[in-house]
Amino acid sequence: MSDGEDEDEVGGVCEAEAELEPALAISPAKGGPPPRETWAKKVEFLLAVIGFAVDLGNVWRFPYICYQNGGGAFLIPYCIMLIFGGLPLFYMELALGQFHRCGCLTIWKRICPALKGVGYAICLMDVYMGMYYNTIIGWAVYYLFASFRSELPWTSCNNPWNTLNCTPIFETGHNNSVSPAKEFFERSVLEQNKSDGLDRLGPIKWSLALCVLAVFLLVYFSLWKGVRSTGKAVWVTALAPYVVLVILLFRGISLPGASEGIKYYLTPQWHKLKYSKVWIDAASQIFFSLGPGFGTLLALSSYNKFNNNCYRDAIVTSSINCLTSFLAGFVIFSVLGYMAHVQKKSVDQVGLEGPGLVFIVYPEAIATMTGSVFWAIIFFLMLITLGLDSTFGGLEAMITALCDEYPRTLGRNREIFVAVLLVLIYFCALPTTTYGGVYLVNLLNVYGPGLAILFVVFVEAAGVCWIYGVNRFSSDIENMLGHRPGLFWRICWAYISPIFLLVIFVFSLMGYEEMLAGDYVYPPWSISLGWVLTASSLTCIPAYIIYKFLITPGSFTKRLSIIMKPEDVSETTAINAVYHGTGTHV
């Protein structure tokens, strides 16, 4: 048995005792883990889940992908994939975390010990995500500081970083003209012109590194005390984006040309529904938007009370996430319509996919508005808060998993552990703050969690639904909520959701080159390095199966039987049922 498992034996049944009567709870003074916290208020849990699910992708990816795949018609495959694919997985993770009260490592003792490598794979992917996602938030921090001046620096072409091709917004440009907003992002914020790409990244840009350091400091002081600190932080990071989105929406629809942008966004193109790419894009968008598989939903729900109504939580939070994406489309395309009006172009000649939409196109539009400094400040504050609570969730998944697995070593010293972990991730992230760091950010995004997470969640769903069993899982939910999930949910968990994940994974493998499409051609060695990153997390799964098989005594068939069978589910169930009761809906 591994060291982590030895510690867990001492710690008891995955911290389920934290809610027991004081006389029965394990005391930290006697060498057990600290009592497991619960959310101070139910609303803090909901805000944390919403904050994790609603991230930068809701603002820059959904609006663009919606139009590219049929405009208003895209909502049909989008909603179908939500109902049959994303929502069942979202509900499954919330229920698993709440019932077993564990992170993504220790929980596999209760489900299928052989698949504990899934938890290690998730932890590794969370590290990769922390290395580049916080850098993107750092770009927004850089923009925020740059906005505190009388004139936004991307308004004119009279700056040291501008080239002869720079053309102000209201002037007619030539074929090679470049907007000042684009040059500000590429030549002032990133300074990627001083790099030869991945072959020569160049030195660290220290102003950008300090912005990323500020992000890590905010993350630390939001995570160091567990749900006590996270619960307070999400009141700001989860709610502030909605306030700003509503303000920007009213501002956007008041601009000339906004109606053309919204029309462009919503006009149904029914003929596109016959293409498989539209349905695959809908499935991918739902999956990456809701975020099952990153261990975050498991971690956040593990701090709930046992009989909390996680079914209602799943419906409410996933619906809010999808509606937020739809709302963001109006905010973005009303301004794109305005930009088309100003530049006397069609809307499709203005918009860009990905970071270019929120770091070039939208700032360029803001620069033309009255009170541009104010609009820039609140816009980048929104981007920062959108990114922060998502990175809270990703890192909390890894922290919860490791603290649960090593309760005496890490769980009792959470503040120190979180500090050391974030320092290490920050140093690993420093290459992304070099002049060529943007190319590394793209590479990490695609090959870090981008491809691997799909297969990892497929294995997770297969382990829960096919090995642990849908019937047993449904009984666990009945024990918490007082009723079994309906036939629809059981069919989705047993058949539809795993197939949903496998199909997305296969098509993502076939089209991975499109994810790196752009002006820069990635050298062959970098693609090989990317596949090494993908393999590093995926190999955790078979490696742990082999390790667990080798350390388990008995014959071949007996070993297989032992490592596929839950170790102490009955104990967890008994403790939870007796001391928390059943059928109470919170």
XYZ file of C-alpha atoms in Angstrom:
586
model
C 0.000 0.000 0.000
C 1.240 3.497 -0.860
C 2.215 6.101 1.701
C -0.867 8.105 0.841
C -3.052 5.085 1.511
C -1.313 4.467 4.842
C -2.067 8.024 5.896
C -5.638 7.658 4.762
C -6.080 4.569 6.898
C -5.117 6.656 9.912
C -7.342 9.482 8.747
C -10.484 7.349 8.775
C -13.195 7.060 6.207
C -12.301 9.944 3.873
C -13.050 12.600 6.467
C -16.708 11.570 6.729
C -16.372 11.771 10.500
C -16.045 15.545 10.380
C -19.824 15.847 10.579
C -20.267 13.316 13.381
C -20.957 14.056 17.004
C -17.936 15.654 18.724
C -17.375 12.605 20.897
C -16.967 10.400 17.829
C -14.991 12.765 15.603
C -11.297 12.144 15.169
C -9.260 14.658 17.082
C -6.300 16.293 15.347
C -4.444 16.151 18.646
C -4.491 12.359 18.453
C -2.799 12.316 15.060
C -5.832 12.274 12.802
C -6.585 14.777 10.081
C -8.126 18.150 10.874
C -11.941 18.129 10.876
C -13.292 18.563 7.364
C -14.702 21.997 6.762
C -18.076 22.719 5.232
C -19.203 25.802 3.356
C -20.267 28.577 5.732
C -23.278 29.278 3.492
C -24.915 27.280 0.731
C -24.737 30.291 -1.576
C -20.927 30.325 -1.319
C -20.780 26.817 -2.757
C -23.090 27.802 -5.609
C -21.031 30.898 -6.343
C -17.830 28.835 -6.317
C -19.276 26.337 -8.830
C -20.683 29.085 -11.053
C -17.403 31.011 -10.832
C -15.421 27.942 -11.876
C -17.704 27.089 -14.799
C -18.076 30.668 -16.074
C -14.640 31.653 -17.315
C -12.891 33.507 -20.121
C -14.105 30.953 -22.664
C -17.714 32.049 -22.094
C -16.751 35.519 -23.310
C -14.392 34.786 -26.182
C -15.198 31.274 -27.418
C -18.956 30.738 -27.232
C -20.070 33.843 -29.198
C -17.616 33.129 -31.995
C -18.282 29.397 -32.189
C -22.029 30.057 -32.099
C -21.947 32.132 -35.257
C -19.414 29.919 -37.049
C -21.759 26.958 -36.577
C -25.103 28.346 -37.634
C -25.841 31.379 -35.474
C -29.159 30.898 -33.689
C -29.447 27.395 -35.147
C -26.383 26.372 -33.129
C -28.472 26.601 -29.950
C -30.243 23.376 -30.969
C -27.171 21.060 -30.895
C -25.828 23.102 -27.967
C -28.899 22.416 -25.808
C -29.070 18.770 -26.884
C -25.440 18.234 -25.890
C -26.085 20.016 -22.598
C -29.026 17.765 -21.708
C -27.584 14.425 -22.794
C -23.849 14.944 -22.277
C -22.702 17.850 -20.137
C -25.409 17.986 -17.470
C -25.321 14.267 -16.536
C -21.521 14.441 -16.083
C -21.851 17.680 -14.099
C -24.460 16.105 -11.798
C -22.403 12.931 -11.474
C -19.325 14.775 -10.200
C -21.270 16.907 -7.726
C -22.957 13.799 -6.319
C -19.710 11.812 -6.117
C -17.863 14.536 -4.255
C -20.708 15.169 -1.834
C -21.314 11.502 -1.007
C -17.705 10.405 -0.550
C -16.412 13.761 0.783
C -13.065 13.285 -0.935
C -10.866 14.811 -3.586
C -10.003 13.178 -6.899
C -7.338 10.859 -5.413
C -8.786 9.316 -2.269
C -12.238 8.889 -3.792
C -11.065 5.995 -5.955
C -10.692 3.768 -2.884
C -14.474 3.974 -2.647
C -15.111 3.390 -6.364
C -12.350 1.411 -8.085
C -8.855 1.425 -6.461
C -7.157 0.478 -9.749
C -8.222 3.775 -11.334
C -6.554 6.030 -8.793
C -4.216 7.071 -11.605
C -7.131 9.140 -12.922
C -6.693 11.362 -9.867
C -2.954 11.745 -10.429
C -3.594 12.572 -14.099
C -6.038 15.292 -13.056
C -3.518 16.770 -10.603
C -0.857 16.906 -13.313
C -3.233 18.556 -15.781
C -4.181 21.125 -13.140
C -0.470 22.020 -12.874
C -0.257 22.491 -16.648
C -3.380 24.637 -16.582
C -1.966 26.765 -13.763
C 1.180 27.360 -15.825
C -0.620 29.101 -18.705
C -4.098 30.125 -17.526
C -2.728 32.459 -14.849
C -0.537 34.057 -17.513
C -3.622 34.923 -19.568
C -5.112 36.551 -16.455
C -1.759 38.342 -16.112
C -2.279 39.856 -19.575
C -5.578 41.306 -18.335
C -3.814 42.699 -15.250
C -1.253 44.373 -17.553
C -4.081 45.933 -19.573
C -5.793 47.095 -16.375
C -2.726 49.020 -15.200
C -2.208 50.397 -18.711
C -5.767 51.756 -18.676
C -5.119 54.160 -15.799
C -4.104 57.121 -17.924
C -5.804 60.018 -19.670
C -5.696 58.269 -23.068
C -5.668 54.537 -23.648
C -2.260 53.508 -25.075
C -3.827 51.505 -27.906
C -5.765 54.504 -29.231
C -3.067 56.102 -31.402
C -0.033 55.150 -33.495
C 2.321 57.623 -31.805
C 3.926 55.145 -29.423
C 7.466 53.690 -29.412
C 6.184 50.212 -30.228
C 4.139 51.234 -33.296
C 5.319 50.472 -36.829
C 4.824 52.306 -40.121
C 1.908 49.967 -40.885
C -0.058 51.185 -37.874
C -3.268 52.889 -38.982
C -5.634 54.709 -36.582
C -9.143 53.311 -36.366
C -10.929 56.126 -38.188
C -8.481 56.302 -41.082
C -8.595 54.241 -44.249
C -5.698 51.827 -44.270
C -3.755 50.004 -46.972
C -3.512 46.256 -47.429
C -0.786 45.873 -44.808
C -2.328 48.228 -42.250
C -2.440 47.100 -38.616
C -4.661 48.519 -35.904
C -3.020 50.234 -32.893
C -4.832 47.795 -30.583
C -3.239 44.813 -32.328
C 0.228 46.377 -32.171
C -0.249 47.231 -28.490
C -1.084 43.612 -27.665
C 1.619 42.001 -29.788
C 4.436 44.566 -29.541
C 3.865 46.198 -26.126
C 2.126 43.641 -23.887
C 3.728 40.481 -25.297
C 6.611 41.946 -27.330
C 6.520 38.781 -29.389
C 8.340 40.586 -32.222
C 11.528 40.229 -30.108
C 11.272 36.439 -30.200
C 11.864 33.845 -32.918
C 9.020 31.694 -31.585
C 9.617 28.550 -29.585
C 13.097 28.143 -31.051
C 14.187 31.277 -29.176
C 11.725 32.509 -26.585
C 13.901 35.396 -25.463
C 14.289 36.757 -21.918
C 11.525 37.138 -19.352
C 9.498 40.319 -19.632
C 9.583 41.329 -15.974
C 6.612 43.710 -16.048
C 4.485 40.815 -17.302
C 6.058 38.436 -14.782
C 5.071 40.855 -11.983
C 1.486 40.918 -13.269
C 1.403 37.115 -13.185
C 2.931 37.207 -9.682
C 0.065 39.482 -8.585
C -2.379 36.857 -9.899
C -0.655 34.100 -7.917
C -0.748 36.219 -4.753
C -4.496 36.771 -5.170
C -4.948 33.049 -5.725
C -2.937 32.172 -2.622
C -4.890 34.413 -0.276
C -8.119 33.017 -1.681
C -7.114 29.372 -1.208
C -4.815 29.225 1.811
C -7.600 28.794 4.407
C -9.694 26.394 2.345
C -13.406 27.020 1.905
C -13.303 29.718 4.579
C -11.203 31.987 2.352
C -12.527 30.752 -0.996
C -16.119 31.266 0.169
C -15.388 34.925 0.862
C -13.473 35.506 -2.387
C -16.202 34.151 -4.679
C -18.637 36.834 -3.529
C -16.494 39.227 -5.564
C -15.031 37.038 -8.307
C -18.308 35.283 -9.186
C -20.720 38.222 -8.937
C -18.613 41.091 -10.315
C -18.548 39.719 -13.912
C -22.355 39.766 -14.046
C -22.526 43.368 -12.924
C -20.003 44.348 -15.607
C -21.657 42.213 -18.293
C -25.004 43.922 -17.710
C -23.380 47.377 -17.787
C -21.494 46.528 -20.999
C -24.659 45.071 -22.543
C -26.628 48.290 -22.059
C -23.674 50.278 -23.359
C -23.249 47.966 -26.351
C -26.855 47.968 -27.545
C -26.900 51.771 -27.392
C -24.093 52.039 -29.961
C -24.743 52.636 -33.692
C -24.509 49.412 -35.678
C -25.145 47.202 -32.616
C -28.296 45.728 -34.145
C -26.314 44.476 -37.159
C -23.845 42.725 -34.860
C -26.629 41.043 -32.874
C -28.381 40.049 -36.084
C -25.132 38.533 -37.322
C -24.839 36.626 -34.025
C -28.375 35.202 -33.964
C -29.390 34.699 -37.599
C -30.037 30.936 -37.973
C -28.171 29.116 -40.697
C -30.202 25.928 -40.650
C -28.245 24.215 -43.411
C -25.176 23.983 -41.160
C -26.926 21.544 -38.810
C -26.300 18.743 -41.315
C -22.534 18.956 -40.774
C -20.984 16.762 -38.082
C -18.510 19.512 -37.120
C -21.355 21.630 -35.739
C -22.423 18.862 -33.368
C -18.853 18.094 -32.322
C -18.211 21.778 -31.633
C -21.410 21.926 -29.565
C -20.323 18.911 -27.533
C -16.819 20.307 -27.018
C -18.139 23.732 -26.017
C -20.509 22.233 -23.440
C -17.830 19.975 -22.006
C -15.130 22.621 -21.620
C -17.645 25.194 -20.419
C -19.080 23.078 -17.586
C -15.667 21.637 -16.707
C -16.306 18.072 -15.473
C -13.148 16.017 -15.087
C -10.823 18.687 -13.722
C -11.531 17.454 -10.173
C -12.957 20.844 -9.233
C -16.589 19.827 -8.923
C -15.531 16.848 -6.796
C -13.471 19.091 -4.537
C -16.039 21.866 -4.130
C -18.961 19.516 -3.472
C -16.903 17.456 -0.988
C -17.272 20.360 1.464
C -21.088 20.205 1.307
C -23.309 18.739 3.972
C -24.190 15.135 3.195
C -27.871 15.691 2.432
C -27.461 18.865 0.363
C -29.653 18.784 -2.753
C -26.866 18.414 -5.326
C -29.418 17.531 -8.034
C -30.979 20.984 -7.837
C -27.509 22.547 -7.620
C -26.462 20.836 -10.857
C -29.535 22.068 -12.732
C -29.256 25.637 -11.441
C -25.500 26.166 -11.878
C -25.210 24.519 -15.308
C -28.195 26.544 -16.566
C -26.661 29.787 -15.281
C -23.379 28.922 -17.001
C -25.033 28.368 -20.383
C -27.211 31.472 -20.095
C -24.096 33.490 -19.244
C -22.472 32.342 -22.482
C -25.574 33.400 -24.399
C -25.605 36.801 -22.657
C -21.902 37.307 -23.407
C -22.709 36.852 -27.091
C -24.953 39.918 -27.040
C -22.267 41.924 -25.224
C -19.546 40.971 -27.710
C -21.487 41.146 -30.965
C -23.226 44.441 -30.185
C -19.745 45.970 -29.966
C -18.518 44.100 -33.064
C -21.493 45.530 -34.945
C -20.468 48.975 -33.745
C -16.881 48.405 -34.915
C -18.119 47.300 -38.332
C -20.175 50.488 -38.516
C -17.192 52.668 -37.544
C -14.769 50.983 -39.947
C -17.377 50.606 -42.719
C -16.800 46.858 -42.885
C -18.989 43.787 -42.559
C -19.115 42.173 -39.095
C -17.262 39.052 -40.228
C -14.249 41.219 -41.153
C -13.986 42.554 -37.592
C -14.242 39.553 -35.276
C -11.414 37.294 -34.215
C -11.484 33.992 -32.380
C -9.840 33.410 -29.029
C -7.714 35.920 -27.090
C -7.679 38.317 -30.040
C -11.365 39.008 -29.446
C -10.928 40.294 -25.894
C -7.381 41.656 -26.109
C -7.543 43.326 -29.547
C -11.015 43.763 -31.033
C -12.992 44.682 -27.920
C -10.304 47.061 -26.520
C -10.165 48.695 -29.944
C -13.906 49.313 -29.787
C -13.640 50.660 -26.246
C -11.000 53.158 -27.399
C -13.548 54.806 -29.716
C -16.210 55.287 -27.019
C -16.826 58.332 -24.878
C -15.354 57.617 -21.424
C -13.078 54.947 -22.889
C -10.828 54.789 -19.804
C -13.776 53.863 -17.566
C -15.034 51.183 -19.980
C -11.532 49.723 -20.311
C -11.075 49.518 -16.530
C -14.341 47.703 -15.856
C -13.888 45.404 -18.861
C -10.471 44.178 -17.750
C -11.638 43.916 -14.143
C -14.325 41.587 -15.479
C -11.758 39.466 -17.340
C -9.601 39.219 -14.221
C -12.481 38.114 -11.984
C -13.711 35.650 -14.629
C -10.271 34.077 -14.742
C -9.560 34.120 -11.009
C -12.423 31.972 -9.768
C -11.767 29.462 -12.544
C -8.133 29.149 -11.517
C -9.300 28.930 -7.873
C -11.318 25.880 -8.837
C -8.591 24.144 -10.823
C -5.973 24.545 -8.099
C -8.415 23.715 -5.292
C -9.047 20.377 -6.998
C -5.370 19.442 -6.705
C -4.989 20.890 -3.190
C -8.053 19.054 -1.862
C -6.942 15.805 -3.491
C -3.442 15.905 -1.994
C -4.599 17.115 1.439
C -7.125 14.267 1.589
C -4.521 11.747 0.461
C -1.873 12.950 2.902
C -3.926 14.369 5.781
C -1.187 14.424 8.429
C 1.623 15.742 6.198
C -0.285 18.196 3.998
C -3.792 18.504 5.407
C -2.580 19.750 8.786
C -0.200 22.249 7.117
C -2.424 23.523 4.323
C -1.177 27.142 4.366
C 2.459 26.114 3.925
C 1.606 23.462 1.354
C -0.455 25.882 -0.775
C 2.359 28.465 -0.625
C 5.013 25.963 -1.739
C 2.766 24.594 -4.498
C 1.987 28.025 -5.937
C 5.631 29.103 -5.802
C 6.613 26.011 -7.788
C 3.855 26.548 -10.373
C 4.814 30.225 -10.686
C 8.433 29.357 -11.471
C 7.208 26.796 -14.011
C 5.007 29.527 -15.532
C 7.820 32.044 -15.962
C 8.698 30.826 -19.509
C 5.196 31.885 -20.567
C 6.123 35.490 -19.619
C 9.029 35.616 -22.068
C 8.781 37.462 -25.377
C 7.759 34.232 -27.098
C 5.610 33.073 -24.197
C 2.359 33.364 -26.140
C 3.404 30.418 -28.332
C 4.063 28.367 -25.219
C 0.662 29.365 -23.810
C -1.034 28.030 -26.949
C 0.989 24.823 -26.858
C 0.157 24.182 -23.192
C -3.506 24.932 -23.798
C -3.791 22.305 -26.534
C -1.471 19.574 -25.270
C -1.621 20.122 -21.498
C -5.227 19.544 -20.428
C -6.829 20.196 -23.831
C -6.668 16.687 -25.306
C -5.875 14.536 -22.279
C -8.813 15.704 -20.157
C -11.305 14.217 -22.595
C -9.886 10.709 -22.280
C -9.388 11.044 -18.513
C -13.043 11.975 -17.986
C -14.090 9.091 -20.229
C -12.162 6.700 -17.957
C -13.674 8.384 -14.900
C -17.212 8.015 -16.261
C -16.526 4.400 -17.262
C -15.136 3.638 -13.785
C -18.155 5.101 -12.033
C -20.866 3.879 -14.395
C -19.519 0.541 -15.607
C -17.295 -0.734 -12.788
C -18.751 0.859 -9.654
C -22.127 0.573 -11.330
C -25.009 2.883 -12.093
C -27.266 1.037 -9.656
C -24.834 1.402 -6.773
C -24.222 5.050 -7.640
C -27.994 5.638 -7.792
C -28.344 4.068 -4.345
C -25.715 6.484 -3.029
C -27.756 9.403 -4.350
C -30.906 7.942 -2.828
C -29.090 7.743 0.486
C -28.357 11.477 0.271
C -31.567 12.820 -1.274
C -34.179 10.241 -0.358
C -35.005 9.247 -3.946
C -33.254 7.464 -6.777
C -32.291 9.287 -9.968
C -34.798 8.820 -12.762
C -34.423 6.529 -15.762
C -33.152 9.392 -17.921
C -30.122 9.992 -15.676
C -29.315 6.284 -15.374
C -29.401 5.812 -19.164
C -27.183 8.866 -19.684
C -24.621 7.643 -17.131
C -24.603 4.072 -18.455
C -24.497 4.748 -22.182
C -24.847 8.285 -23.548
C -22.298 10.258 -21.489
C -19.343 7.855 -21.952
C -20.029 7.696 -25.694
C -20.366 11.496 -25.756
C -16.865 11.811 -24.256
C -15.264 9.171 -26.473
C -16.602 10.793 -29.646
C -15.291 14.241 -28.632
C -11.892 12.739 -27.810
C -11.598 10.943 -31.167
C -12.598 14.008 -33.193
C -10.271 16.236 -31.131
C -7.366 13.908 -31.942
C -8.259 14.095 -35.625
C -8.433 17.901 -35.629
C -5.733 18.867 -33.129
C -3.741 20.712 -35.815
C -6.588 23.212 -36.233
C -6.206 24.207 -32.572
C -2.727 25.571 -33.328
C -3.746 27.216 -36.582
C -2.403 30.728 -37.119
C 0.409 32.691 -38.685
C 3.060 30.916 -36.622
C 4.158 27.443 -37.735
C 5.087 25.323 -34.743
C 8.386 23.445 -35.200
C 8.149 19.639 -35.294
C 10.035 19.258 -32.005
C 7.426 21.367 -30.212
C 4.620 19.136 -31.488
C 6.551 16.125 -30.174
C 6.980 17.890 -26.839
C 3.242 18.564 -26.811
C 2.463 14.884 -27.220
C 4.880 14.122 -24.370
C 2.860 16.512 -22.178
C -0.360 14.773 -23.176
C 1.145 11.335 -22.577
C 2.586 12.365 -19.181
C -0.899 12.661 -17.708
C -2.513 9.810 -19.632
C 0.175 7.300 -18.635
C -0.695 7.864 -14.973
C -3.764 5.678 -15.511
C -2.147 2.451 -16.824
C 0.946 2.998 -14.658
C -1.104 3.013 -11.460
C -3.164 0.000 -12.581
C 0.075 -1.966 -13.060
C 1.482 -0.709 -9.741
C -1.694 -1.583 -7.840
C -1.812 -5.018 -9.462
C 1.811 -5.778 -8.554
C 1.514 -4.800 -4.864
C -1.744 -6.711 -4.341
C -1.266 -10.273 -3.015
C -2.996 -13.308 -4.505
C -3.459 -15.022 -7.830
C -3.976 -13.173 -11.110
C -7.767 -13.314 -11.009
C -7.902 -12.537 -7.285
C -5.688 -9.490 -7.756
C -7.918 -8.209 -10.553
C -10.975 -8.745 -8.390
C -9.460 -6.904 -5.419
C -8.189 -3.852 -7.295
C -11.504 -3.382 -9.136
C -13.638 -3.670 -5.996
C -14.366 -0.663 -3.722
C -12.458 -0.980 -0.453
C -14.746 0.582 2.144
C -17.855 1.989 0.527
C -20.069 0.219 3.022
C -18.370 1.948 5.954
C -18.766 5.370 4.365
C -22.402 4.708 3.545
C -23.187 3.491 7.037
C -21.568 6.466 8.752
C -23.194 9.019 6.472
C -26.636 7.421 6.630
C -26.686 7.071 10.418
C -25.354 10.482 11.362
C -26.766 12.632 8.580
C -30.075 10.952 7.914
C -31.639 10.572 4.488
C -34.185 12.371 2.431
C -33.446 15.876 3.668
C -33.293 18.453 0.904
C -31.176 21.493 1.646
